[in-house]
Amino acid sequence: MGPEVTKLEENLASFSGSKYVFSCANGTDALQLALMALGVGPGDAVFAPSFTFVATVEAVRLVGAQPVFVDVDQKTFNMCPDSLAAAVGKIVQDGELHPKAIIPVDLFGQPADYDEILQVADRYSLKVVADAAQSFGASYRGKNVGQLGHIATTSFFPAKPLGCYGDGGAIFTDDEELASEVRSLRNHGQGIDRYDNVKVGLNSRLDTIQAAILLEKLKIFPSEIINRDKVAHFYSQQIPEELGRQVVMSGASSVWAQYTVFCEERDSIRDGLSKLGIPTAVYYPKPNHLQTPYLSAIRSPTGLRNTEYLQERVFSLPMHPYLTEETQTQIMTGLKNTLSSR
Ligand SMILES: *Cc1c(COP(=O)(O)O)cnc(C)c1O
C-alpha cells in the first residue's frame, strides 16, 4: 500500500469520473468485495450471464449466494434485459430466494445495456454490480465504465486491455457508504484504528510494484484504446459476410478486449488460420451453466439459447494496440482465403 497505490487510485478516479476507487488484488476479489459491501449472502439470488469468465459466478458462490443464469443478446453478446426480467420474475414467484443483485458483464470490452438493466433493477430494488473486467476505458451513453451500475469492478490481469505485470483489480463507486465498506473489507475488515477489525474482510491489497506499472501504462492507455478501435474498425469492414460478429450498440464504445466473430464449422476455420500462422482463441469453450459447480444453478425461464448458440460458434481474432496495418491485412486475407477454400 505504498504511495503509488494511492496515486493510482486518484488517477483511475479522474480517468473514469468515479468518485471512489479502491485498488485490490485481482478482478475476482473485486467482484467478491463488491458483493460483500452490498451485503449479498446466503439466501440471495444474483443474476448473471452464463456467457462470461467463470469468476463472475464464482464470486456469487463465494459469498454464499445463488447465481441465476440469464441469456445474452445474440448481437451484442451481453445480458438480455428480457431474459433478466423473466429470471427475476421467476425468483420472486418461487419465493425461495431473495432477489438481491445483478451482475451485467461487459463482454469482450463492450458495456452491457445498463439503462435497460437498471429499469429491471429499480422495479425490484436490486443492486447492479458492473463486471467491467474486460471493459475499463469504454463508455456507454456519455458515461465511462466505472460510473455504470451502483458499483463496478475491473481486472488488471495482463490479458485485459489495461493490464499490469501480474494480478490486480479495482472497485469503483459513487456511493459513500459502499465506498467505506470496500475500504474496510479489502484490508481485513479494518476499523478506524489499524488493529481494530470490525468485520470479516479479505487481504486484497494491490502490490505497489503493480500500481507503479499501471501508473505508467495508464498514461498511454488512451492512445492504445484508439489503436484497438482502429484495428476493430478495419476488421469490421473487411470481415466476410458469412461471419457474424459482436455488434457494438449505438451510444456505446468498446475497448475490444477481444474481437469476436462466429460461424458454423468454427474448428476447421481456426485450423486453416493456424496453418497460416494466425492464432485464434475461443472465449469460452464451455458455458458456466454446464460447468460442474454450476450445473444445478437456476436458469432464466427464457432458456439460454443464445448463450449456447454463441458458445458453439465464437472465436476471437488477434487484437492488440500494436498490430501493424500489414499484419491486419495479412489476417483478413488469411481469413478470406480460409473461408473460400472450404
Ligand atoms: C478476467 C475476468 C474476471 C476476473 O479477473 P481476475 O483479475 O483474473 O481475477 C472477472 N470477470 C470477467 C468477465 C473477466 O474477464
Short mmCIF file of C-alpha atoms and ligand atoms in Angstrom, two decimals:
data_model
loop_
_atom_site.label_atom_id
_atom_site.label_comp_id
_atom_site.label_asym_id
_atom_site.label_seq_id
_atom_site.Cartn_x
_atom_site.Cartn_y
_atom_site.Cartn_z
CA MET A 1 0.00 0.00 0.00
CA GLY A 2 2.81 2.39 -0.94
CA PRO A 3 2.27 5.93 -2.27
CA GLU A 4 1.90 4.64 -5.86
CA VAL A 5 -1.25 2.77 -4.82
CA THR A 6 -2.95 5.96 -3.64
CA LYS A 7 -1.71 7.85 -6.69
CA LEU A 8 -3.10 5.13 -9.00
CA GLU A 9 -6.48 5.23 -7.27
CA GLU A 10 -6.60 9.02 -7.78
CA ASN A 11 -5.68 8.67 -11.45
CA LEU A 12 -8.21 5.89 -12.01
CA ALA A 13 -10.87 8.10 -10.41
CA SER A 14 -10.11 11.02 -12.71
CA PHE A 15 -9.85 8.74 -15.75
CA SER A 16 -13.23 7.13 -15.10
CA GLY A 17 -15.02 10.00 -13.41
CA SER A 18 -15.96 7.80 -10.42
CA LYS A 19 -15.95 9.37 -7.00
CA TYR A 20 -14.32 6.49 -5.11
CA VAL A 21 -11.80 3.98 -6.46
CA PHE A 22 -10.12 1.20 -4.50
CA SER A 23 -7.45 -0.99 -5.97
CA CYS A 24 -7.34 -4.64 -4.90
CA ALA A 25 -5.53 -7.89 -5.59
CA ASN A 26 -7.44 -9.06 -8.70
CA GLY A 27 -10.74 -8.82 -10.58
CA THR A 28 -12.27 -11.82 -8.81
CA ASP A 29 -11.64 -10.27 -5.39
CA ALA A 30 -13.07 -7.01 -6.73
CA LEU A 31 -16.34 -8.80 -7.50
CA GLN A 32 -16.39 -10.59 -4.17
CA LEU A 33 -15.68 -7.34 -2.29
CA ALA A 34 -18.45 -5.53 -4.18
CA LEU A 35 -20.94 -8.28 -3.29
CA MET A 36 -19.76 -8.29 0.35
CA ALA A 37 -20.12 -4.49 0.52
CA LEU A 38 -23.71 -4.83 -0.71
CA GLY A 39 -24.37 -7.44 1.97
CA VAL A 40 -25.09 -10.23 -0.53
CA GLY A 41 -25.05 -13.63 1.15
CA PRO A 42 -26.86 -16.93 1.76
CA GLY A 43 -30.48 -16.92 0.60
CA ASP A 44 -29.85 -14.23 -2.01
CA ALA A 45 -30.20 -14.63 -5.77
CA VAL A 46 -27.73 -12.84 -8.04
CA PHE A 47 -28.50 -12.62 -11.77
CA ALA A 48 -25.59 -13.06 -14.17
CA PRO A 49 -24.95 -14.24 -17.70
CA SER A 50 -23.60 -17.73 -18.28
CA PHE A 51 -21.59 -16.41 -21.23
CA THR A 52 -18.71 -14.92 -19.19
CA PHE A 53 -15.48 -15.89 -17.48
CA VAL A 54 -16.20 -18.18 -14.53
CA ALA A 55 -15.06 -15.56 -11.98
CA THR A 56 -18.35 -13.67 -12.37
CA VAL A 57 -20.42 -16.50 -10.93
CA GLU A 58 -17.68 -17.86 -8.71
CA ALA A 59 -17.77 -14.61 -6.70
CA VAL A 60 -21.52 -15.12 -6.18
CA ARG A 61 -20.97 -18.57 -4.73
CA LEU A 62 -18.01 -17.42 -2.64
CA VAL A 63 -20.29 -15.08 -0.69
CA GLY A 64 -22.80 -17.90 -0.25
CA ALA A 65 -25.43 -16.59 -2.67
CA GLN A 66 -27.01 -18.41 -5.63
CA PRO A 67 -26.29 -17.39 -9.23
CA VAL A 68 -29.26 -17.30 -11.60
CA PHE A 69 -28.21 -17.60 -15.23
CA VAL A 70 -29.56 -15.10 -17.73
CA ASP A 71 -29.33 -15.37 -21.53
CA VAL A 72 -27.44 -12.90 -23.73
CA ASP A 73 -28.41 -10.90 -26.78
CA GLN A 74 -27.21 -12.53 -29.98
CA LYS A 75 -25.92 -9.27 -31.48
CA THR A 76 -24.16 -7.61 -28.52
CA PHE A 77 -23.29 -10.86 -26.64
CA ASN A 78 -24.29 -9.04 -23.42
CA MET A 79 -27.06 -9.70 -20.90
CA CYS A 80 -30.52 -9.73 -22.49
CA PRO A 81 -32.85 -7.43 -20.46
CA ASP A 82 -35.93 -9.55 -21.33
CA SER A 83 -34.27 -12.74 -20.17
CA LEU A 84 -33.24 -10.87 -17.00
CA ALA A 85 -36.77 -9.63 -16.30
CA ALA A 86 -38.12 -13.18 -16.76
CA ALA A 87 -35.48 -14.59 -14.41
CA VAL A 88 -36.20 -12.04 -11.67
CA GLY A 89 -39.93 -12.67 -12.08
CA LYS A 90 -39.38 -16.39 -11.59
CA ILE A 91 -37.33 -15.93 -8.41
CA VAL A 92 -39.98 -13.56 -7.00
CA GLN A 93 -42.74 -16.05 -7.85
CA ASP A 94 -40.87 -19.06 -6.43
CA GLY A 95 -40.32 -17.12 -3.21
CA GLU A 96 -37.40 -19.24 -2.02
CA LEU A 97 -34.54 -16.87 -2.69
CA HIS A 98 -34.33 -13.14 -2.13
CA PRO A 99 -33.51 -11.34 -5.40
CA LYS A 100 -30.61 -9.07 -4.50
CA ALA A 101 -28.22 -8.07 -7.28
CA ILE A 102 -27.49 -8.20 -10.98
CA ILE A 103 -24.02 -8.62 -12.47
CA PRO A 104 -24.09 -7.44 -16.06
CA VAL A 105 -20.83 -8.35 -17.74
CA ASP A 106 -19.25 -6.07 -20.35
CA LEU A 107 -18.22 -8.94 -22.58
CA PHE A 108 -15.14 -8.53 -24.77
CA GLY A 109 -14.92 -4.83 -23.89
CA GLN A 110 -18.42 -3.56 -24.68
CA PRO A 111 -20.62 -2.24 -21.82
CA ALA A 112 -23.88 -4.08 -21.24
CA ASP A 113 -27.19 -2.29 -21.80
CA TYR A 114 -27.20 -0.57 -18.38
CA ASP A 115 -30.27 1.66 -18.93
CA GLU A 116 -32.46 -1.36 -19.66
CA ILE A 117 -30.90 -3.39 -16.87
CA LEU A 118 -31.31 -0.55 -14.34
CA GLN A 119 -35.01 -0.39 -15.20
CA VAL A 120 -35.40 -4.01 -14.14
CA ALA A 121 -33.17 -3.37 -11.10
CA ASP A 122 -35.27 -0.40 -9.99
CA ARG A 123 -38.53 -2.31 -10.43
CA TYR A 124 -37.35 -4.96 -7.95
CA SER A 125 -34.94 -2.83 -5.81
CA LEU A 126 -31.89 -4.77 -6.96
CA LYS A 127 -28.30 -3.53 -6.94
CA VAL A 128 -26.20 -3.57 -10.11
CA VAL A 129 -22.58 -4.71 -9.92
CA ALA A 130 -20.90 -3.95 -13.25
CA ASP A 131 -18.31 -6.63 -14.05
CA ALA A 132 -16.08 -4.38 -16.14
CA ALA A 133 -13.06 -6.71 -16.05
CA GLN A 134 -12.86 -6.53 -19.86
CA SER A 135 -14.20 -3.03 -20.49
CA PHE A 136 -12.23 -0.50 -18.48
CA GLY A 137 -11.80 2.52 -20.78
CA ALA A 138 -15.09 2.00 -22.65
CA SER A 139 -18.19 4.18 -22.44
CA TYR A 140 -21.97 3.96 -22.57
CA ARG A 141 -24.32 6.88 -23.28
CA GLY A 142 -21.94 9.58 -22.07
CA LYS A 143 -20.74 7.67 -19.01
CA ASN A 144 -17.41 5.95 -18.55
CA VAL A 145 -17.01 2.41 -17.34
CA GLY A 146 -16.66 2.81 -13.58
CA GLN A 147 -19.72 5.07 -13.41
CA LEU A 148 -22.10 2.36 -14.63
CA GLY A 149 -24.13 0.41 -12.09
CA HIS A 150 -24.18 1.01 -8.32
CA ILE A 151 -20.67 -0.37 -8.07
CA ALA A 152 -18.23 -1.52 -10.76
CA THR A 153 -15.22 -3.81 -10.75
CA THR A 154 -12.31 -4.35 -13.08
CA SER A 155 -9.22 -6.50 -13.51
CA PHE A 156 -5.65 -5.60 -14.45
CA PHE A 157 -4.68 -9.16 -15.35
CA PRO A 158 -2.14 -8.91 -18.21
CA ALA A 159 -4.62 -10.13 -20.86
CA LYS A 160 -7.10 -7.31 -20.13
CA PRO A 161 -6.98 -4.03 -22.08
CA LEU A 162 -5.24 -2.26 -19.17
CA GLY A 163 -3.00 -4.96 -17.75
CA CYS A 164 -0.26 -4.94 -15.16
CA TYR A 165 2.57 -7.49 -14.92
CA GLY A 166 0.74 -9.86 -12.61
CA ASP A 167 -2.59 -9.68 -10.82
CA GLY A 168 -4.52 -6.55 -9.94
CA GLY A 169 -8.05 -5.19 -9.78
CA ALA A 170 -10.16 -2.21 -8.76
CA ILE A 171 -13.60 -1.25 -7.47
CA PHE A 172 -15.45 1.94 -8.46
CA THR A 173 -18.47 3.60 -6.88
CA ASP A 174 -20.08 6.99 -6.29
CA ASP A 175 -21.83 5.70 -3.16
CA GLU A 176 -20.12 6.85 0.04
CA GLU A 177 -21.50 4.03 2.18
CA LEU A 178 -20.40 1.32 -0.25
CA ALA A 179 -17.03 3.02 -0.51
CA SER A 180 -16.41 2.86 3.22
CA GLU A 181 -17.44 -0.82 3.25
CA VAL A 182 -14.99 -1.65 0.46
CA ARG A 183 -12.20 0.38 2.09
CA SER A 184 -12.52 -1.72 5.22
CA LEU A 185 -13.25 -5.10 3.59
CA ARG A 186 -10.24 -5.16 1.29
CA ASN A 187 -8.00 -4.78 4.32
CA HIS A 188 -9.21 -7.44 6.79
CA GLY A 189 -12.32 -5.54 7.81
CA GLN A 190 -10.24 -2.82 9.39
CA GLY A 191 -11.99 -0.22 11.54
CA ILE A 192 -10.84 3.33 12.19
CA ASP A 193 -7.86 2.07 14.12
CA ARG A 194 -5.45 -0.14 12.20
CA TYR A 195 -5.66 -3.12 14.55
CA ASP A 196 -9.35 -2.78 15.30
CA ASN A 197 -11.12 -5.21 12.96
CA VAL A 198 -14.82 -4.56 12.85
CA LYS A 199 -15.84 -7.15 10.24
CA VAL A 200 -14.55 -10.19 8.38
CA GLY A 201 -12.72 -8.99 5.28
CA LEU A 202 -10.03 -10.11 2.87
CA ASN A 203 -6.35 -9.49 2.33
CA SER A 204 -6.78 -7.97 -1.08
CA ARG A 205 -4.15 -5.31 -1.43
CA LEU A 206 -2.67 -4.32 -4.78
CA ASP A 207 1.11 -4.62 -4.83
CA THR A 208 2.87 -1.27 -5.03
CA ILE A 209 5.02 -2.53 -7.92
CA GLN A 210 1.88 -3.28 -9.95
CA ALA A 211 0.48 0.17 -9.12
CA ALA A 212 3.73 1.74 -10.37
CA ILE A 213 3.43 -0.18 -13.65
CA LEU A 214 -0.23 0.75 -14.04
CA LEU A 215 0.55 4.45 -13.44
CA GLU A 216 2.86 4.39 -16.47
CA LYS A 217 0.53 2.27 -18.61
CA LEU A 218 -2.46 4.49 -17.81
CA LYS A 219 -0.63 7.40 -19.47
CA ILE A 220 -0.57 5.64 -22.85
CA PHE A 221 -3.90 3.86 -22.38
CA PRO A 222 -5.98 6.48 -24.29
CA SER A 223 -3.78 6.06 -27.37
CA GLU A 224 -3.93 2.28 -27.02
CA ILE A 225 -7.73 2.45 -26.94
CA ILE A 226 -7.70 4.46 -30.17
CA ASN A 227 -5.38 1.91 -31.78
CA ARG A 228 -7.55 -1.01 -30.72
CA ASP A 229 -10.57 0.74 -32.15
CA LYS A 230 -8.74 1.28 -35.46
CA VAL A 231 -7.96 -2.44 -35.69
CA ALA A 232 -11.58 -3.30 -34.89
CA HIS A 233 -12.83 -0.83 -37.48
CA PHE A 234 -10.59 -2.35 -40.15
CA TYR A 235 -11.69 -5.89 -39.24
CA SER A 236 -15.35 -4.89 -39.26
CA GLN A 237 -15.04 -3.51 -42.78
CA GLN A 238 -13.08 -6.48 -44.11
CA ILE A 239 -14.78 -9.44 -42.43
CA PRO A 240 -16.54 -11.65 -45.00
CA GLU A 241 -20.33 -11.50 -44.72
CA GLU A 242 -20.69 -15.17 -43.88
CA LEU A 243 -19.15 -14.50 -40.47
CA GLY A 244 -21.24 -13.00 -37.69
CA ARG A 245 -19.53 -10.60 -35.32
CA GLN A 246 -20.20 -8.89 -32.00
CA VAL A 247 -22.04 -5.65 -32.72
CA VAL A 248 -21.40 -2.53 -30.63
CA MET A 249 -24.70 -0.90 -29.76
CA SER A 250 -25.24 2.73 -30.72
CA GLY A 251 -24.21 5.11 -27.95
CA ALA A 252 -21.57 2.70 -26.64
CA SER A 253 -17.87 2.19 -27.29
CA SER A 254 -15.80 -0.94 -26.81
CA VAL A 255 -12.16 -1.29 -25.78
CA TRP A 256 -12.03 -4.56 -27.72
CA ALA A 257 -10.60 -6.85 -25.09
CA GLN A 258 -11.39 -9.40 -27.81
CA TYR A 259 -12.55 -9.11 -31.39
CA THR A 260 -15.00 -11.97 -31.66
CA VAL A 261 -16.73 -13.50 -34.68
CA PHE A 262 -18.99 -16.53 -35.05
CA CYS A 263 -19.81 -19.09 -37.71
CA GLU A 264 -20.59 -22.74 -38.37
CA GLU A 265 -17.58 -25.09 -38.61
CA ARG A 266 -15.50 -22.88 -36.35
CA ASP A 267 -12.87 -25.55 -35.78
CA SER A 268 -11.99 -26.02 -39.46
CA ILE A 269 -11.63 -22.26 -39.92
CA ARG A 270 -9.43 -22.00 -36.86
CA ASP A 271 -7.30 -24.89 -38.18
CA GLY A 272 -6.93 -23.14 -41.54
CA LEU A 273 -5.89 -19.90 -39.86
CA SER A 274 -3.49 -21.73 -37.57
CA LYS A 275 -1.76 -23.28 -40.62
CA LEU A 276 -1.20 -19.73 -41.87
CA GLY A 277 0.36 -18.78 -38.53
CA ILE A 278 -2.67 -16.78 -37.41
CA PRO A 279 -3.58 -17.59 -33.80
CA THR A 280 -7.19 -17.54 -32.63
CA ALA A 281 -8.84 -18.41 -29.32
CA VAL A 282 -12.26 -19.46 -28.06
CA TYR A 283 -13.73 -17.46 -25.17
CA TYR A 284 -15.24 -19.51 -23.65
CA PRO A 285 -15.39 -23.13 -24.81
CA LYS A 286 -17.80 -24.26 -22.08
CA PRO A 287 -20.61 -22.06 -20.74
CA ASN A 288 -20.78 -21.68 -16.96
CA HIS A 289 -24.17 -23.37 -16.64
CA LEU A 290 -22.51 -26.55 -17.96
CA GLN A 291 -19.51 -26.35 -15.60
CA THR A 292 -19.60 -28.86 -12.74
CA PRO A 293 -20.14 -26.49 -9.77
CA TYR A 294 -22.96 -24.61 -11.52
CA LEU A 295 -24.93 -27.45 -13.14
CA SER A 296 -27.79 -27.13 -10.69
CA ALA A 297 -27.94 -23.32 -10.74
CA ILE A 298 -31.30 -21.79 -11.65
CA ARG A 299 -31.72 -20.55 -15.24
CA SER A 300 -33.93 -17.87 -16.70
CA PRO A 301 -37.28 -19.27 -17.89
CA THR A 302 -36.38 -17.92 -21.35
CA GLY A 303 -33.63 -20.56 -21.53
CA LEU A 304 -30.05 -19.95 -22.59
CA ARG A 305 -30.45 -20.45 -26.31
CA ASN A 306 -28.27 -17.53 -27.47
CA THR A 307 -25.58 -18.42 -24.95
CA GLU A 308 -25.38 -21.99 -26.27
CA TYR A 309 -25.62 -20.87 -29.90
CA LEU A 310 -22.73 -18.44 -29.50
CA GLN A 311 -20.53 -20.63 -27.35
CA GLU A 312 -20.54 -23.32 -30.01
CA ARG A 313 -19.60 -20.86 -32.76
CA VAL A 314 -17.47 -17.98 -31.46
CA PHE A 315 -13.76 -17.44 -31.85
CA SER A 316 -11.58 -14.38 -31.37
CA LEU A 317 -9.05 -12.88 -33.78
CA PRO A 318 -5.70 -11.36 -32.80
CA MET A 319 -6.27 -7.98 -31.10
CA HIS A 320 -3.83 -5.58 -29.51
CA PRO A 321 -2.92 -1.89 -29.96
CA TYR A 322 0.33 -2.58 -31.81
CA LEU A 323 -0.95 -4.73 -34.70
CA THR A 324 0.54 -3.15 -37.83
CA GLU A 325 -1.63 -2.48 -40.88
CA GLU A 326 0.40 -5.10 -42.70
CA THR A 327 -0.42 -7.73 -40.10
CA GLN A 328 -4.08 -6.74 -40.02
CA THR A 329 -4.25 -7.16 -43.81
CA GLN A 330 -2.47 -10.49 -43.59
CA ILE A 331 -5.03 -11.69 -41.03
CA MET A 332 -8.01 -10.60 -43.13
CA THR A 333 -6.54 -12.12 -46.32
CA GLY A 334 -5.88 -15.34 -44.45
CA LEU A 335 -9.43 -15.38 -43.16
CA LYS A 336 -10.93 -14.78 -46.64
CA ASN A 337 -8.75 -17.48 -48.19
CA THR A 338 -9.58 -19.97 -45.46
CA LEU A 339 -13.30 -19.35 -45.89
CA SER A 340 -13.25 -19.59 -49.69
CA SER A 341 -11.12 -22.78 -49.72
CA ARG A 342 -13.69 -24.67 -47.60
C1 LIG B 1 -10.78 -11.66 -16.05
C2 LIG B 1 -12.17 -11.56 -15.60
C3 LIG B 1 -12.51 -11.61 -14.23
C4 LIG B 1 -11.53 -11.91 -13.14
O1 LIG B 1 -10.41 -11.12 -13.10
P1 LIG B 1 -9.06 -11.68 -12.40
O2 LIG B 1 -8.23 -10.45 -12.26
O3 LIG B 1 -8.48 -12.66 -13.36
O4 LIG B 1 -9.42 -12.28 -11.11
C5 LIG B 1 -13.84 -11.44 -13.88
N1 LIG B 1 -14.78 -11.26 -14.81
C6 LIG B 1 -14.51 -11.22 -16.13
C7 LIG B 1 -15.61 -11.01 -17.11
C8 LIG B 1 -13.19 -11.40 -16.57
O5 LIG B 1 -12.92 -11.38 -17.88
#
